[in-house]
Amino acid sequence: MSNATLSPLPSADHEVAARLREALLAAAFTADGLLDLLGAPAYAALARSETVPALRATRGDTPLETLVRLFLLQQPVPHARVEGVLPVHACMAGGWLTRVGDAGGDLAATVDVRPYGGPDGEDWFIVSDLGCAVGGAGGIGSRDEGVVLGVGGASTTLAGITVRTPVASALDLGAGSGIQALHASRHATRVTATDLNPRALHITALTLALSGVPAADLREGSLFEPVRDDESYDLIVSNPPFVISPGARLTYRDGGMGGDDLCRSLVQGAGERLNEGGFAQFLANWQHVEGEDWQDRIRSWVPRGCDAWIVQREVQDVTQYAELWLRDAGDHRGDPAEYQARYDAWLDEFEARKVKAVGFGWITLRRTSAAEPVITAEEWPHPVEQPLGDTVRAHFERLDYLRGHDDAALLAGHFRLAGEIVQEQVGLPGAEDPEHVVLRQHRGMRRATKVDTVGAGFAGVCDGTLSAGRILDAIAQLVGEDPVLLRDRTPAQIRLLVEQGFLEPAPR
């Protein structure tokens, strides 16, 4: 990896970072402060890498406008203006600022600094290479393979689905700019972060220092290589370089292994590094290979002794996929012949591997001592409500409940309807009875499932007071059905409603 064309990074000196943080907060250089200054349209435009609205909104000379132009928009700012806002001498000595211009009268930032609001209102800052946070239009990676990106949609997706229970130890594999390590610092006593790119580890240290959180144990190396044989963790997270590409041109996205082998290796290697009850959560891409079911492919990755929940969020055919990542690298803006050659190389690679499409989604593992671990693989491309960490944790708690209750125990159990569930009846206008009934969640995964009239009636009266068996007996009497037969055929439907989160076991 060559970082020759990238700018030198600031020192991770905590004293300088603390002084800089204090000055940023004093000027309201925060997520909320930016929204107030820029307004919603310009703020949203920044997320789309469009800077013109923000430039127009920062033409004044207030401290906040000065900081936005300096750190977010990477515009040179006169020394005198910066001096009234930041501890300039310390920031220059620490490498956060540098002189620019013929006379050296202007100052420029050496890194992107993006305000980032934590889940409990924390004022954090994500550091990345210049142009890689906001305003970093596609193609920044083509300049240098060692570039470190800021916060993107994948980063925030992983942060949102991660289970946030207090733990003793957490491991962030492929730390990048440090966002996952930052989140883990809130609920993990000890945080370890690894990355193949030493520049990324340095930027992670800057992110943590500038955000005012404890330093992590930073280790250089690929995947689990930096982890000692005797180490295990309660939480492992990774937003890995999952792009399936011919070669490993861009370190931040290309794994360097053939096909989806990097994601497979990551998932398979996590099992032995997890403590009992611990979670490992990843974003991943996987190949859809001719003659092979994608669910079977991913199921084969799951290590022994782990429950798993695999959610496929999107599928792209090989042409869409190649075009997406060629544009990500800016190749579409270069020489047309070179673009075509690279496009051909992607399709040649997919053709050789008999890949017809690529899936993207989430994989969550949980270490279990159960005799028969449960692997759930599903396709769910529909909108969800983030954060989903509590939803993920509850999914595995329900698995434990169902695994420990046979049909007789299930009928003796008490249940209540989960929050914000609505019932929809679907049928022809004027019909006496609906064709089918749908239960729909308005939170979490926002699932919808068809139920029969018994299932709908059962769910509607579940408030935790009566056992499932007694409710079914009452329904049988109402509909004139044999209660024994109803008890025999309904547990499967109850299991599905519990598994998908429509019903919750009620505490007794």
Short mmCIF file of C-alpha atoms in Angstrom, two decimals:
data_model
loop_
_atom_site.label_atom_id
_atom_site.label_comp_id
_atom_site.label_asym_id
_atom_site.label_seq_id
_atom_site.Cartn_x
_atom_site.Cartn_y
_atom_site.Cartn_z
CA MET A 1 0.00 0.00 0.00
CA SER A 2 1.32 3.42 -0.90
CA ASN A 3 0.33 6.48 1.08
CA ALA A 4 2.83 8.72 -0.67
CA THR A 5 0.22 11.07 -2.13
CA LEU A 6 -1.82 11.39 1.06
CA SER A 7 -1.23 14.29 3.43
CA PRO A 8 0.60 13.75 6.73
CA LEU A 9 -1.76 13.07 9.62
CA PRO A 10 -2.06 15.07 12.85
CA SER A 11 -0.52 13.79 16.04
CA ALA A 12 -2.84 11.76 18.27
CA ASP A 13 -1.68 13.83 21.26
CA HIS A 14 -4.60 13.83 23.69
CA GLU A 15 -3.84 17.26 25.17
CA VAL A 16 -3.98 18.96 21.75
CA ALA A 17 -7.08 16.96 20.78
CA ALA A 18 -8.79 18.00 24.02
CA ARG A 19 -8.06 21.69 23.37
CA LEU A 20 -9.32 21.39 19.80
CA ARG A 21 -12.46 19.57 20.97
CA GLU A 22 -13.16 22.31 23.54
CA ALA A 23 -12.89 24.99 20.83
CA LEU A 24 -15.14 23.06 18.41
CA LEU A 25 -17.84 22.62 21.05
CA ALA A 26 -17.59 26.28 22.11
CA ALA A 27 -18.41 27.29 18.53
CA ALA A 28 -21.33 24.79 18.34
CA PHE A 29 -19.50 22.75 15.68
CA THR A 30 -21.81 19.81 16.39
CA ALA A 31 -24.40 17.83 14.45
CA ASP A 32 -27.18 19.98 15.90
CA GLY A 33 -25.20 23.18 15.36
CA LEU A 34 -24.63 22.32 11.69
CA LEU A 35 -28.33 21.66 11.12
CA ASP A 36 -29.23 25.00 12.71
CA LEU A 37 -26.64 26.87 10.63
CA LEU A 38 -27.11 25.23 7.25
CA GLY A 39 -30.77 24.35 7.30
CA ALA A 40 -32.18 20.97 6.35
CA PRO A 41 -31.69 21.19 2.54
CA ALA A 42 -28.00 22.19 2.68
CA TYR A 43 -27.34 19.69 5.50
CA ALA A 44 -28.94 16.90 3.46
CA ALA A 45 -26.98 17.98 0.38
CA LEU A 46 -23.72 17.43 2.28
CA ALA A 47 -24.71 13.81 2.83
CA ARG A 48 -25.04 13.53 -0.98
CA SER A 49 -21.52 14.99 -1.40
CA GLU A 50 -22.93 18.28 -2.70
CA THR A 51 -21.15 21.25 -1.13
CA VAL A 52 -22.49 24.31 -2.99
CA PRO A 53 -25.50 24.90 -0.65
CA ALA A 54 -23.21 24.69 2.40
CA LEU A 55 -20.69 27.06 0.81
CA ARG A 56 -23.50 29.57 0.22
CA ALA A 57 -24.70 29.17 3.82
CA THR A 58 -21.23 29.88 5.29
CA ARG A 59 -20.32 33.15 3.61
CA GLY A 60 -20.28 35.02 6.94
CA ASP A 61 -17.48 35.19 9.47
CA THR A 62 -18.98 33.61 12.60
CA PRO A 63 -16.85 31.01 14.42
CA LEU A 64 -19.15 28.18 13.29
CA GLU A 65 -19.07 29.25 9.64
CA THR A 66 -15.27 29.44 9.84
CA LEU A 67 -15.04 25.86 11.19
CA VAL A 68 -17.46 24.45 8.62
CA ARG A 69 -15.46 25.94 5.75
CA LEU A 70 -12.19 24.79 7.29
CA PHE A 71 -12.92 21.21 8.39
CA LEU A 72 -15.98 20.13 6.40
CA LEU A 73 -15.63 22.01 3.12
CA GLN A 74 -11.81 22.10 3.10
CA GLN A 75 -11.60 25.74 2.13
CA PRO A 76 -8.54 27.85 3.05
CA VAL A 77 -9.40 30.41 5.72
CA PRO A 78 -7.40 33.55 6.65
CA HIS A 79 -5.09 33.02 9.63
CA ALA A 80 -6.61 35.93 11.53
CA ARG A 81 -10.13 34.45 11.32
CA VAL A 82 -9.01 31.04 12.54
CA GLU A 83 -6.99 32.54 15.39
CA GLY A 84 -10.12 33.86 17.02
CA VAL A 85 -11.75 30.42 17.02
CA LEU A 86 -9.04 27.78 17.53
CA PRO A 87 -5.80 27.42 19.47
CA VAL A 88 -3.89 27.92 16.21
CA HIS A 89 -0.36 27.39 17.52
CA ALA A 90 -1.25 24.07 19.17
CA CYS A 91 -3.28 22.92 16.13
CA MET A 92 -0.41 23.72 13.75
CA ALA A 93 2.18 22.10 16.01
CA GLY A 94 -0.08 19.03 16.29
CA GLY A 95 -0.56 18.85 12.54
CA TRP A 96 -4.31 19.61 12.43
CA LEU A 97 -3.74 22.80 10.45
CA THR A 98 -1.18 23.84 7.83
CA ARG A 99 -0.26 27.10 6.08
CA VAL A 100 -1.31 27.43 2.43
CA GLY A 101 -1.18 30.10 -0.25
CA ASP A 102 1.74 32.01 -1.71
CA ALA A 103 2.25 34.16 1.36
CA GLY A 104 1.20 31.49 3.85
CA GLY A 105 -1.49 33.79 5.17
CA ASP A 106 -4.24 31.20 4.93
CA LEU A 107 -4.73 28.04 6.95
CA ALA A 108 -6.17 24.72 5.81
CA ALA A 109 -7.19 21.54 7.60
CA THR A 110 -5.09 18.42 7.06
CA VAL A 111 -8.02 16.05 7.68
CA ASP A 112 -11.79 15.97 7.39
CA VAL A 113 -13.53 16.45 10.75
CA ARG A 114 -17.24 15.68 10.75
CA PRO A 115 -19.52 16.29 13.75
CA TYR A 116 -21.43 13.13 14.58
CA GLY A 117 -24.21 12.81 17.14
CA GLY A 118 -24.01 9.78 19.43
CA PRO A 119 -27.12 7.75 20.31
CA ASP A 120 -27.52 9.47 23.68
CA GLY A 121 -26.77 12.95 22.40
CA GLU A 122 -22.98 12.71 22.64
CA ASP A 123 -21.01 15.21 20.58
CA TRP A 124 -18.52 13.09 18.66
CA PHE A 125 -16.23 13.82 15.72
CA ILE A 126 -15.28 11.44 12.90
CA VAL A 127 -11.87 12.08 11.34
CA SER A 128 -11.06 10.93 7.79
CA ASP A 129 -8.85 11.83 4.86
CA LEU A 130 -9.52 15.10 3.08
CA GLY A 131 -12.62 14.95 0.90
CA CYS A 132 -13.78 11.64 2.37
CA ALA A 133 -16.42 12.71 4.88
CA VAL A 134 -18.76 15.18 3.18
CA GLY A 135 -18.03 16.72 -0.16
CA GLY A 136 -16.04 13.59 -1.01
CA ALA A 137 -17.58 12.90 -4.39
CA GLY A 138 -17.20 9.39 -5.80
CA GLY A 139 -13.73 8.65 -7.04
CA ILE A 140 -11.69 9.84 -4.05
CA GLY A 141 -10.39 6.32 -3.71
CA SER A 142 -8.84 6.37 -7.17
CA ARG A 143 -6.24 8.86 -5.97
CA ASP A 144 -4.65 6.53 -3.50
CA GLU A 145 -5.44 3.04 -2.31
CA GLY A 146 -4.61 3.83 1.33
CA VAL A 147 -7.31 6.47 1.71
CA VAL A 148 -9.48 6.32 4.85
CA LEU A 149 -13.16 7.17 4.35
CA GLY A 150 -15.49 8.81 6.82
CA VAL A 151 -19.03 7.89 7.80
CA GLY A 152 -21.14 6.25 5.09
CA GLY A 153 -24.42 4.42 4.91
CA ALA A 154 -22.80 1.05 5.61
CA SER A 155 -21.08 2.42 8.73
CA THR A 156 -24.27 3.78 10.22
CA THR A 157 -26.23 0.64 9.27
CA LEU A 158 -23.81 -1.57 11.20
CA ALA A 159 -23.78 0.83 14.16
CA GLY A 160 -27.59 0.74 14.19
CA ILE A 161 -28.00 -3.05 14.15
CA THR A 162 -25.32 -3.74 16.77
CA VAL A 163 -26.50 -5.12 20.11
CA ARG A 164 -25.61 -2.53 22.78
CA THR A 165 -25.71 -4.47 26.04
CA PRO A 166 -22.85 -3.71 28.50
CA VAL A 167 -19.90 -6.03 27.84
CA ALA A 168 -16.37 -6.51 29.12
CA SER A 169 -14.70 -6.66 25.71
CA ALA A 170 -15.42 -5.63 22.13
CA LEU A 171 -13.45 -6.14 18.90
CA ASP A 172 -13.77 -3.92 15.81
CA LEU A 173 -12.24 -5.63 12.76
CA GLY A 174 -11.31 -3.20 9.99
CA ALA A 175 -11.70 -0.06 12.09
CA GLY A 176 -11.44 2.47 9.23
CA SER A 177 -12.19 5.91 10.65
CA GLY A 178 -13.18 4.46 14.03
CA ILE A 179 -16.96 4.83 14.12
CA GLN A 180 -17.65 1.29 15.37
CA ALA A 181 -14.94 1.55 18.04
CA LEU A 182 -16.46 4.88 19.06
CA HIS A 183 -19.90 3.33 19.55
CA ALA A 184 -18.42 0.32 21.36
CA SER A 185 -16.65 2.62 23.84
CA ARG A 186 -20.07 3.48 25.32
CA HIS A 187 -20.81 -0.03 26.57
CA ALA A 188 -17.57 -2.07 26.44
CA THR A 189 -14.96 -1.90 29.20
CA ARG A 190 -12.19 -2.79 26.76
CA VAL A 191 -12.21 -2.02 23.02
CA THR A 192 -9.75 -3.55 20.54
CA ALA A 193 -9.63 -2.23 16.97
CA THR A 194 -7.70 -3.75 14.08
CA ASP A 195 -6.99 -2.69 10.51
CA LEU A 196 -4.65 -3.77 7.73
CA ASN A 197 -4.02 -0.10 6.95
CA PRO A 198 -1.84 1.64 9.59
CA ARG A 199 -3.20 4.98 8.43
CA ALA A 200 -6.70 3.85 9.41
CA LEU A 201 -5.52 2.93 12.90
CA HIS A 202 -3.99 6.38 13.32
CA ILE A 203 -7.22 8.02 12.17
CA THR A 204 -9.20 5.82 14.57
CA ALA A 205 -6.98 7.14 17.37
CA LEU A 206 -7.72 10.71 16.22
CA THR A 207 -11.48 10.05 16.12
CA LEU A 208 -11.48 8.66 19.66
CA ALA A 209 -9.25 11.42 21.04
CA LEU A 210 -11.24 14.24 19.42
CA SER A 211 -14.50 12.66 20.63
CA GLY A 212 -13.24 12.64 24.20
CA VAL A 213 -13.50 8.87 24.74
CA PRO A 214 -10.84 6.45 26.06
CA ALA A 215 -8.22 5.18 23.65
CA ALA A 216 -8.69 1.70 22.16
CA ASP A 217 -6.15 -1.10 21.85
CA LEU A 218 -5.11 -0.57 18.21
CA ARG A 219 -3.51 -3.46 16.29
CA GLU A 220 -2.31 -3.68 12.72
CA GLY A 221 -3.14 -6.74 10.64
CA SER A 222 -5.76 -8.47 8.51
CA LEU A 223 -8.97 -9.89 9.99
CA PHE A 224 -8.20 -11.97 13.10
CA GLU A 225 -4.42 -12.03 12.61
CA PRO A 226 -3.74 -9.45 15.35
CA VAL A 227 -5.90 -11.38 17.86
CA ARG A 228 -3.97 -13.71 20.18
CA ASP A 229 -5.04 -17.34 20.45
CA ASP A 230 -6.05 -16.91 24.10
CA GLU A 231 -8.25 -13.86 23.48
CA SER A 232 -12.03 -13.89 23.13
CA TYR A 233 -14.69 -11.20 23.10
CA ASP A 234 -18.28 -10.50 24.07
CA LEU A 235 -18.88 -8.45 20.91
CA ILE A 236 -17.22 -8.54 17.49
CA VAL A 237 -18.24 -6.06 14.78
CA SER A 238 -16.95 -5.53 11.27
CA ASN A 239 -17.79 -3.44 8.24
CA PRO A 240 -15.15 -5.25 6.16
CA PRO A 241 -13.84 -4.49 2.66
CA PHE A 242 -16.58 -6.74 1.30
CA VAL A 243 -16.61 -5.70 -2.36
CA ILE A 244 -16.32 -8.71 -4.68
CA SER A 245 -13.86 -7.47 -7.29
CA PRO A 246 -11.09 -8.67 -9.61
CA GLY A 247 -7.99 -7.85 -7.53
CA ALA A 248 -7.53 -5.58 -4.52
CA ARG A 249 -7.00 -2.14 -5.99
CA LEU A 250 -8.63 -0.11 -3.20
CA THR A 251 -7.79 -1.11 0.36
CA TYR A 252 -10.86 0.48 1.94
CA ARG A 253 -13.32 -1.67 -0.04
CA ASP A 254 -11.57 -4.60 -1.84
CA GLY A 255 -10.79 -7.60 0.34
CA GLY A 256 -8.06 -9.08 -1.83
CA MET A 257 -9.48 -12.62 -1.66
CA GLY A 258 -11.33 -14.39 -4.45
CA GLY A 259 -15.09 -13.94 -4.66
CA ASP A 260 -16.76 -13.70 -1.26
CA ASP A 261 -13.97 -15.59 0.52
CA LEU A 262 -13.12 -12.64 2.77
CA CYS A 263 -16.63 -12.44 4.19
CA ARG A 264 -16.75 -16.22 4.56
CA SER A 265 -13.41 -16.24 6.41
CA LEU A 266 -14.58 -13.46 8.69
CA VAL A 267 -17.79 -15.27 9.65
CA GLN A 268 -16.17 -18.67 10.03
CA GLY A 269 -13.35 -17.28 12.17
CA ALA A 270 -15.61 -15.43 14.60
CA GLY A 271 -17.05 -18.45 16.38
CA GLU A 272 -13.94 -19.46 18.30
CA ARG A 273 -13.27 -15.82 19.31
CA LEU A 274 -16.70 -15.31 20.91
CA ASN A 275 -17.47 -15.79 24.58
CA GLU A 276 -20.62 -17.70 25.52
CA GLY A 277 -23.63 -15.51 24.70
CA GLY A 278 -21.45 -13.08 22.76
CA PHE A 279 -22.50 -11.51 19.45
CA ALA A 280 -20.59 -11.10 16.19
CA GLN A 281 -22.20 -8.73 13.68
CA PHE A 282 -21.07 -8.06 10.13
CA LEU A 283 -22.05 -6.42 6.90
CA ALA A 284 -21.26 -8.67 3.95
CA ASN A 285 -21.62 -9.33 0.23
CA TRP A 286 -22.17 -12.85 -1.07
CA GLN A 287 -22.30 -14.44 -4.48
CA HIS A 288 -25.42 -15.90 -6.04
CA VAL A 289 -23.95 -18.82 -7.97
CA GLU A 290 -25.75 -20.74 -10.70
CA GLY A 291 -27.27 -23.95 -9.38
CA GLU A 292 -26.79 -22.99 -5.71
CA ASP A 293 -29.27 -21.55 -3.23
CA TRP A 294 -27.83 -18.38 -1.68
CA GLN A 295 -29.24 -19.32 1.72
CA ASP A 296 -27.44 -22.66 1.66
CA ARG A 297 -24.23 -20.85 0.73
CA ILE A 298 -24.35 -18.49 3.72
CA ARG A 299 -25.58 -21.16 6.11
CA SER A 300 -22.41 -23.12 5.33
CA TRP A 301 -20.35 -20.19 6.63
CA VAL A 302 -21.85 -20.27 10.13
CA PRO A 303 -19.36 -21.73 12.64
CA ARG A 304 -20.35 -24.58 14.94
CA GLY A 305 -21.79 -23.57 18.28
CA CYS A 306 -23.42 -20.39 16.97
CA ASP A 307 -26.99 -19.33 16.33
CA ALA A 308 -27.21 -17.07 13.28
CA TRP A 309 -29.57 -14.53 11.77
CA ILE A 310 -28.79 -13.71 8.12
CA VAL A 311 -30.78 -10.93 6.43
CA GLN A 312 -30.37 -10.24 2.71
CA ARG A 313 -31.27 -6.59 2.15
CA GLU A 314 -30.51 -6.17 -1.55
CA VAL A 315 -29.55 -8.15 -4.67
CA GLN A 316 -27.88 -6.72 -7.78
CA ASP A 317 -27.17 -8.48 -11.05
CA VAL A 318 -23.50 -8.59 -12.01
CA THR A 319 -23.73 -5.60 -14.38
CA GLN A 320 -25.36 -3.37 -11.75
CA TYR A 321 -22.80 -4.46 -9.20
CA ALA A 322 -19.81 -3.80 -11.45
CA GLU A 323 -21.13 -0.37 -12.43
CA LEU A 324 -21.79 0.60 -8.79
CA TRP A 325 -18.21 -0.01 -7.71
CA LEU A 326 -16.60 1.32 -10.89
CA ARG A 327 -18.43 4.57 -10.22
CA ASP A 328 -17.40 4.43 -6.56
CA ALA A 329 -13.77 4.49 -7.72
CA GLY A 330 -14.42 7.27 -10.25
CA ASP A 331 -13.47 5.03 -13.18
CA HIS A 332 -16.43 6.31 -15.21
CA ARG A 333 -14.77 9.73 -15.31
CA GLY A 334 -11.49 8.48 -16.73
CA ASP A 335 -10.33 7.03 -20.05
CA PRO A 336 -13.28 5.21 -21.70
CA ALA A 337 -11.04 2.39 -22.94
CA GLU A 338 -9.68 1.83 -19.43
CA TYR A 339 -13.20 1.90 -17.99
CA GLN A 340 -14.34 -0.70 -20.51
CA ALA A 341 -11.34 -2.91 -19.76
CA ARG A 342 -12.06 -2.80 -16.03
CA TYR A 343 -15.76 -3.50 -16.62
CA ASP A 344 -14.77 -6.50 -18.77
CA ALA A 345 -12.47 -7.75 -16.03
CA TRP A 346 -15.33 -7.71 -13.50
CA LEU A 347 -17.65 -9.61 -15.84
CA ASP A 348 -14.88 -12.10 -16.73
CA GLU A 349 -14.38 -12.77 -13.02
CA PHE A 350 -18.09 -13.31 -12.40
CA GLU A 351 -18.45 -15.51 -15.49
CA ALA A 352 -15.53 -17.70 -14.41
CA ARG A 353 -17.16 -18.19 -11.01
CA LYS A 354 -20.66 -18.71 -12.48
CA VAL A 355 -21.93 -15.76 -10.45
CA LYS A 356 -25.23 -14.32 -11.66
CA ALA A 357 -25.86 -11.76 -8.90
CA VAL A 358 -24.49 -10.42 -5.61
CA GLY A 359 -26.40 -10.11 -2.36
CA PHE A 360 -25.81 -7.57 0.39
CA GLY A 361 -26.95 -7.83 3.97
CA TRP A 362 -26.31 -8.39 7.65
CA ILE A 363 -25.01 -11.45 9.44
CA THR A 364 -25.36 -11.81 13.21
CA LEU A 365 -23.88 -14.73 15.16
CA ARG A 366 -24.44 -15.55 18.80
CA ARG A 367 -22.34 -18.08 20.66
CA THR A 368 -24.59 -20.70 22.27
CA SER A 369 -24.22 -23.90 24.25
CA ALA A 370 -27.52 -25.21 22.84
CA ALA A 371 -27.35 -28.71 21.41
CA GLU A 372 -29.00 -27.56 18.19
CA PRO A 373 -28.11 -24.00 17.11
CA VAL A 374 -30.69 -22.20 14.97
CA ILE A 375 -29.76 -20.54 11.66
CA THR A 376 -32.35 -18.16 10.21
CA ALA A 377 -31.70 -16.90 6.66
CA GLU A 378 -34.22 -14.61 5.03
CA GLU A 379 -34.67 -11.92 2.41
CA TRP A 380 -36.03 -8.63 3.75
CA PRO A 381 -35.59 -5.71 1.29
CA HIS A 382 -38.31 -3.61 2.94
CA PRO A 383 -37.83 -0.48 5.08
CA VAL A 384 -36.84 -1.03 8.72
CA GLU A 385 -36.63 1.29 11.71
CA GLN A 386 -33.12 1.91 13.01
CA PRO A 387 -31.61 1.46 15.50
CA LEU A 388 -32.26 -2.29 15.48
CA GLY A 389 -29.86 -3.44 18.19
CA ASP A 390 -32.65 -4.21 20.67
CA THR A 391 -34.62 -5.96 17.90
CA VAL A 392 -31.62 -8.18 17.12
CA ARG A 393 -31.08 -9.04 20.80
CA ALA A 394 -34.80 -9.83 21.24
CA HIS A 395 -34.72 -12.12 18.18
CA PHE A 396 -32.16 -14.37 19.85
CA GLU A 397 -33.95 -14.24 23.22
CA ARG A 398 -37.10 -15.49 21.48
CA LEU A 399 -35.06 -18.29 19.88
CA ASP A 400 -34.01 -19.40 23.36
CA TYR A 401 -37.61 -19.35 24.53
CA LEU A 402 -38.90 -21.37 21.59
CA ARG A 403 -36.04 -23.84 21.80
CA GLY A 404 -36.88 -24.48 25.46
CA HIS A 405 -40.64 -24.92 25.01
CA ASP A 406 -42.27 -27.86 23.27
CA ASP A 407 -45.88 -27.57 22.09
CA ALA A 408 -47.31 -28.50 25.48
CA ALA A 409 -45.17 -25.89 27.25
CA LEU A 410 -46.07 -23.35 24.58
CA LEU A 411 -49.80 -23.88 25.21
CA ALA A 412 -49.21 -23.48 28.94
CA GLY A 413 -47.35 -20.22 28.35
CA HIS A 414 -48.68 -16.67 28.53
CA PHE A 415 -48.13 -14.13 25.76
CA ARG A 416 -48.83 -10.50 25.01
CA LEU A 417 -49.07 -8.63 21.74
CA ALA A 418 -45.92 -6.63 20.98
CA GLY A 419 -46.14 -2.85 20.79
CA GLU A 420 -47.42 -1.00 17.71
CA ILE A 421 -48.96 -3.99 15.91
CA VAL A 422 -51.93 -3.28 13.65
CA GLN A 423 -54.35 -5.67 11.98
CA GLU A 424 -55.40 -5.28 8.35
CA GLN A 425 -58.27 -7.18 6.76
CA VAL A 426 -58.02 -7.79 3.04
CA GLY A 427 -60.98 -8.79 0.91
CA LEU A 428 -63.49 -7.72 -1.73
CA PRO A 429 -65.72 -4.74 -0.91
CA GLY A 430 -68.99 -5.85 0.66
CA ALA A 431 -67.76 -9.39 1.39
CA GLU A 432 -68.94 -10.78 4.72
CA ASP A 433 -65.54 -12.23 5.64
CA PRO A 434 -62.06 -11.05 4.67
CA GLU A 435 -59.98 -13.15 2.28
CA HIS A 436 -57.11 -12.94 4.73
CA VAL A 437 -55.89 -11.03 7.76
CA VAL A 438 -52.48 -9.37 7.99
CA LEU A 439 -50.64 -8.39 11.17
CA ARG A 440 -48.17 -5.55 10.61
CA GLN A 441 -45.41 -4.16 12.81
CA HIS A 442 -44.81 -0.42 12.84
CA ARG A 443 -41.43 -0.67 14.57
CA GLY A 444 -38.20 -2.65 14.26
CA MET A 445 -38.19 -4.91 11.21
CA ARG A 446 -41.69 -3.71 10.25
CA ARG A 447 -42.77 -7.20 9.30
CA ALA A 448 -46.14 -8.20 7.94
CA THR A 449 -47.52 -11.73 8.16
CA LYS A 450 -50.76 -13.41 7.09
CA VAL A 451 -52.77 -15.17 9.76
CA ASP A 452 -56.03 -17.07 9.74
CA THR A 453 -59.05 -15.96 11.77
CA VAL A 454 -57.94 -18.10 14.71
CA GLY A 455 -54.45 -16.56 14.65
CA ALA A 456 -55.87 -13.05 14.43
CA GLY A 457 -58.30 -13.70 17.27
CA PHE A 458 -55.58 -15.31 19.38
CA ALA A 459 -53.16 -12.41 18.91
CA GLY A 460 -55.89 -9.87 19.62
CA VAL A 461 -56.63 -11.15 23.12
CA CYS A 462 -53.05 -11.89 24.21
CA ASP A 463 -52.45 -9.58 27.17
CA GLY A 464 -50.54 -11.97 29.41
CA THR A 465 -53.45 -12.92 31.68
CA LEU A 466 -54.61 -16.20 30.11
CA SER A 467 -52.50 -19.12 28.93
CA ALA A 468 -52.36 -19.86 25.20
CA GLY A 469 -54.30 -23.09 25.74
CA ARG A 470 -57.15 -21.40 27.59
CA ILE A 471 -57.41 -18.74 24.87
CA LEU A 472 -57.61 -21.46 22.19
CA ASP A 473 -60.28 -23.30 24.17
CA ALA A 474 -62.37 -20.12 24.28
CA ILE A 475 -61.89 -19.54 20.54
CA ALA A 476 -62.87 -23.16 19.83
CA GLN A 477 -66.12 -22.65 21.73
CA LEU A 478 -66.83 -19.44 19.81
CA VAL A 479 -66.25 -20.92 16.36
CA GLY A 480 -67.70 -24.34 17.13
CA GLU A 481 -64.46 -26.25 16.60
CA ASP A 482 -63.06 -29.23 18.51
CA PRO A 483 -60.68 -27.72 21.12
CA VAL A 484 -58.35 -30.73 20.95
CA LEU A 485 -57.92 -30.34 17.18
CA LEU A 486 -57.41 -26.58 17.55
CA ARG A 487 -54.73 -27.13 20.21
CA ASP A 488 -53.00 -29.59 17.86
CA ARG A 489 -52.83 -27.34 14.79
CA THR A 490 -52.22 -23.90 16.29
CA PRO A 491 -48.80 -24.14 18.03
CA ALA A 492 -46.96 -23.81 14.69
CA GLN A 493 -48.70 -20.49 14.04
CA ILE A 494 -47.97 -19.31 17.60
CA ARG A 495 -44.30 -20.22 17.13
CA LEU A 496 -44.11 -18.17 13.95
CA LEU A 497 -45.74 -15.15 15.61
CA VAL A 498 -43.29 -15.39 18.53
CA GLU A 499 -40.28 -15.95 16.28
CA GLN A 500 -41.11 -12.88 14.17
CA GLY A 501 -41.76 -10.67 17.17
CA PHE A 502 -45.53 -10.22 16.95
CA LEU A 503 -46.04 -11.99 20.29
CA GLU A 504 -43.80 -11.78 23.35
CA PRO A 505 -43.63 -14.26 26.24
CA ALA A 506 -45.28 -12.53 29.21
CA PRO A 507 -43.41 -12.62 32.54
CA ARG A 508 -45.25 -14.55 35.27
#
